[in-house]
C-alpha positions as a Markdown table, in Angstrom:
| # | Residue | x | y | z |
|---|---|---|---|---|
| 1 | Unk | 19.5 | -38.2 | 61.7 |
| 2 | Unk | 20.1 | -37.9 | 58.0 |
| 3 | Unk | 17.9 | -40.9 | 57.3 |
| 4 | Unk | 15.1 | -39.4 | 59.3 |
| 5 | Unk | 15.3 | -36.2 | 57.3 |
| 6 | Unk | 15.5 | -38.1 | 54.1 |
| 7 | Unk | 12.3 | -40.0 | 54.9 |
| 8 | Unk | 10.6 | -36.9 | 56.1 |
| 9 | Unk | 11.5 | -35.1 | 52.9 |
| 10 | Unk | 10.3 | -38.0 | 50.8 |
| 11 | Unk | 7.0 | -38.2 | 52.7 |
| 12 | Unk | 6.4 | -34.4 | 52.2 |
| 13 | Unk | 7.3 | -34.7 | 48.5 |
| 14 | Unk | 4.7 | -37.5 | 48.2 |
| 15 | Unk | 2.1 | -35.3 | 49.9 |
| 16 | Unk | 2.9 | -32.4 | 47.6 |
| 17 | Unk | 2.8 | -34.7 | 44.5 |
| 18 | Unk | -0.6 | -36.1 | 45.6 |
| 19 | Unk | -2.0 | -32.6 | 46.1 |
| 20 | Unk | -0.7 | -31.5 | 42.7 |
| 21 | Unk | -2.2 | -34.5 | 41.0 |
| 22 | Unk | -5.5 | -33.8 | 42.8 |
| 23 | Unk | -5.4 | -30.2 | 41.5 |
| 24 | Unk | -4.8 | -31.4 | 37.9 |
| 25 | Unk | -7.8 | -33.8 | 38.2 |
| 26 | Unk | -10.2 | -31.3 | 39.7 |
| 27 | Unk | -9.0 | -28.6 | 37.3 |
| 28 | Unk | -9.7 | -31.0 | 34.3 |
| 29 | Unk | -13.1 | -31.8 | 35.8 |
| 30 | Unk | -13.9 | -28.1 | 36.1 |
| 31 | Unk | -12.9 | -27.4 | 32.5 |
| 32 | Unk | -15.0 | -30.3 | 31.2 |
| 33 | Unk | -18.1 | -29.4 | 33.2 |
| 34 | Unk | -17.8 | -25.7 | 32.2 |
| 35 | Unk | -17.0 | -26.0 | 28.5 |
| 36 | Unk | -18.4 | -29.4 | 27.5 |
| 37 | Unk | -21.5 | -29.6 | 29.6 |
| 38 | Unk | -22.0 | -25.8 | 30.0 |
| 39 | Unk | -22.6 | -26.3 | 33.8 |
| 40 | Unk | -19.7 | -24.9 | 35.9 |
| 41 | Unk | -19.0 | -26.5 | 39.2 |
| 42 | Unk | -18.7 | -24.2 | 42.2 |
| 43 | Unk | -17.3 | -26.9 | 44.5 |
| 44 | Unk | -14.4 | -27.6 | 42.2 |
| 45 | Unk | -13.5 | -23.9 | 42.3 |
| 46 | Unk | -13.2 | -24.0 | 46.1 |
| 47 | Unk | -11.4 | -27.2 | 46.0 |
| 48 | Unk | -8.8 | -25.8 | 43.6 |
| 49 | Unk | -8.3 | -22.7 | 45.7 |
| 50 | Unk | -7.9 | -24.5 | 49.0 |
| 51 | Unk | -5.7 | -27.2 | 47.5 |
| 52 | Unk | -3.5 | -24.7 | 45.9 |
| 53 | Unk | -3.0 | -23.0 | 49.3 |
| 54 | Unk | -2.1 | -26.3 | 50.9 |
| 55 | Unk | 0.3 | -27.1 | 48.0 |
| 56 | Unk | 2.0 | -23.7 | 48.1 |
| 57 | Unk | 2.6 | -23.7 | 51.9 |
| 58 | Unk | 3.7 | -27.3 | 52.1 |
| 59 | Unk | 6.0 | -27.1 | 49.1 |
| 60 | Unk | 7.5 | -23.8 | 50.4 |
| 61 | Unk | 8.4 | -25.6 | 53.7 |
| 62 | Unk | 9.9 | -28.5 | 51.7 |
| 63 | Unk | 12.0 | -26.3 | 49.5 |
| 64 | Unk | 13.2 | -24.4 | 52.5 |
| 65 | Unk | 14.1 | -27.6 | 54.3 |
| 66 | Unk | 16.1 | -29.0 | 51.4 |
| 67 | Unk | 17.7 | -25.5 | 51.0 |
| 68 | Unk | 16.8 | -25.4 | 47.4 |
| 69 | Unk | 15.1 | -22.0 | 47.5 |
| 70 | Unk | 16.2 | -19.1 | 45.4 |
| 71 | Unk | 18.9 | -17.0 | 47.0 |
| 72 | Unk | 21.1 | -14.1 | 45.9 |
| 73 | Unk | 24.5 | -15.0 | 47.2 |
| 74 | Unk | 26.8 | -12.5 | 45.4 |
| 75 | Unk | 27.8 | -10.8 | 48.7 |
| 76 | Unk | 27.6 | -14.0 | 50.7 |
| 77 | Unk | 30.0 | -15.7 | 48.4 |
| 78 | Unk | 32.6 | -12.9 | 48.9 |
| 79 | Unk | 32.5 | -13.3 | 52.7 |
| 80 | Unk | 35.1 | -15.2 | 54.7 |
| 81 | Unk | 34.0 | -18.7 | 55.8 |
| 82 | Unk | 33.5 | -17.8 | 59.5 |
| 83 | Unk | 31.3 | -14.8 | 58.5 |
| 84 | Unk | 29.2 | -17.0 | 56.2 |
| 85 | Unk | 28.7 | -19.5 | 58.9 |
| 86 | Unk | 27.5 | -16.8 | 61.4 |
| 87 | Unk | 25.3 | -15.2 | 58.8 |
| 88 | Unk | 23.8 | -18.6 | 57.9 |
| 89 | Unk | 23.0 | -19.3 | 61.6 |
| 90 | Unk | 21.5 | -15.9 | 62.1 |
| 91 | Unk | 19.4 | -16.4 | 58.9 |
| 92 | Unk | 18.1 | -19.8 | 60.1 |
| 93 | Unk | 17.3 | -18.3 | 63.5 |
| 94 | Unk | 15.3 | -15.5 | 61.9 |
| 95 | Unk | 13.4 | -18.0 | 59.8 |
| 96 | Unk | 12.7 | -20.0 | 63.0 |
| 97 | Unk | 11.4 | -16.8 | 64.8 |
| 98 | Unk | 9.2 | -16.0 | 61.8 |
| 99 | Unk | 7.8 | -19.5 | 61.6 |
| 100 | Unk | 7.1 | -19.6 | 65.3 |
| 101 | Unk | 5.4 | -16.2 | 65.6 |
| 102 | Unk | 3.7 | -15.8 | 62.2 |
| 103 | Unk | 3.0 | -19.3 | 61.0 |
| 104 | Unk | 2.6 | -21.3 | 64.2 |
| 105 | Unk | 1.2 | -18.7 | 66.7 |
| 106 | Unk | -0.7 | -16.7 | 64.0 |
| 107 | Unk | -1.8 | -19.9 | 62.3 |
| 108 | Unk | -3.2 | -21.4 | 65.4 |
| 109 | Unk | -5.0 | -18.1 | 66.2 |
| 110 | Unk | -6.6 | -17.9 | 62.8 |
| 111 | Unk | -7.5 | -21.6 | 62.9 |
| 112 | Unk | -9.3 | -21.1 | 66.2 |
| 113 | Unk | -11.1 | -18.0 | 65.0 |
| 114 | Unk | -12.5 | -19.7 | 61.9 |
| 115 | Unk | -13.6 | -22.9 | 63.6 |
| 116 | Unk | -17.3 | -21.8 | 63.4 |
| 117 | Unk | -17.2 | -20.5 | 59.8 |
| 118 | Unk | -17.9 | -22.9 | 56.9 |
| 119 | Unk | -16.9 | -22.6 | 53.3 |
| 120 | Unk | -19.6 | -21.4 | 50.8 |
| 121 | Unk | -19.8 | -24.5 | 48.5 |
| 122 | Unk | -18.1 | -27.3 | 50.3 |
| 123 | Unk | -19.7 | -26.6 | 53.7 |
| 124 | Unk | -16.5 | -27.6 | 55.6 |
| 125 | Unk | -15.2 | -25.6 | 58.5 |
| 126 | Unk | -12.7 | -22.9 | 57.4 |
| 127 | Unk | -10.4 | -24.1 | 60.2 |
| 128 | Unk | -9.7 | -27.2 | 58.1 |
| 129 | Unk | -8.4 | -24.9 | 55.4 |
| 130 | Unk | -6.3 | -22.8 | 57.7 |
| 131 | Unk | -4.7 | -25.8 | 59.5 |
| 132 | Unk | -2.0 | -25.8 | 56.8 |
| 133 | Unk | -0.6 | -22.5 | 58.2 |
| 134 | Unk | 0.6 | -23.8 | 61.6 |
| 135 | Unk | 1.4 | -27.2 | 60.0 |
| 136 | Unk | 3.7 | -25.4 | 57.5 |
| 137 | Unk | 5.1 | -23.4 | 60.4 |
| 138 | Unk | 6.0 | -26.5 | 62.4 |
| 139 | Unk | 7.7 | -28.0 | 59.4 |
| 140 | Unk | 9.7 | -24.9 | 58.6 |
| 141 | Unk | 10.7 | -24.5 | 62.3 |
| 142 | Unk | 11.7 | -28.2 | 62.4 |
| 143 | Unk | 13.9 | -27.7 | 59.3 |
| 144 | Unk | 15.4 | -24.5 | 60.7 |
| 145 | Unk | 16.5 | -26.2 | 63.9 |
| 146 | Unk | 18.0 | -29.1 | 61.9 |
| 147 | Unk | 19.8 | -26.7 | 59.6 |
| 148 | Unk | 21.2 | -24.8 | 62.7 |
| 149 | Unk | 22.4 | -28.1 | 64.2 |
| 150 | Unk | 24.1 | -29.0 | 60.9 |
| 151 | Unk | 25.7 | -25.6 | 60.6 |
| 152 | Unk | 27.1 | -25.8 | 64.1 |
| 153 | Unk | 28.3 | -29.4 | 64.0 |
| 154 | Unk | 29.6 | -29.5 | 60.4 |
| 155 | Unk | 31.4 | -26.2 | 60.5 |
| 156 | Unk | 29.1 | -24.2 | 58.3 |
| 157 | Unk | 28.0 | -26.6 | 55.7 |
| 158 | Unk | 24.4 | -27.9 | 55.5 |
């Protein structure tokens, strides 16, 4: 199972790197067209906004899955090992519930609602933009389940 997670993490890292490189390229294009040619591009503005949204949500899922997110652990570190394990499992379960209700259910709902709307400059359906919300939810829920399994099977260490 660790190999599958390792490859999944690497694939998600590559996607995030690609989106970031795309943002840099489009941002550079926008700067050149605005300040060198004095003709700002409206499509690049939309592309940057939507690409940044995708990057933020996918990279947040990745950081959560790798357990590299910021955490204040001063109370957690003072707890006995058994209490830390229980707290970690409860925390992962709460994240799973949040991902399932808000990101997956809510994301699917908003994606359906925006299927007929199109973006102003690009002319693509807004549902394409909002697809990242349930996608991020599925990834976060997947990581949460994997972390719970590891916490139960390894005695508290992920």
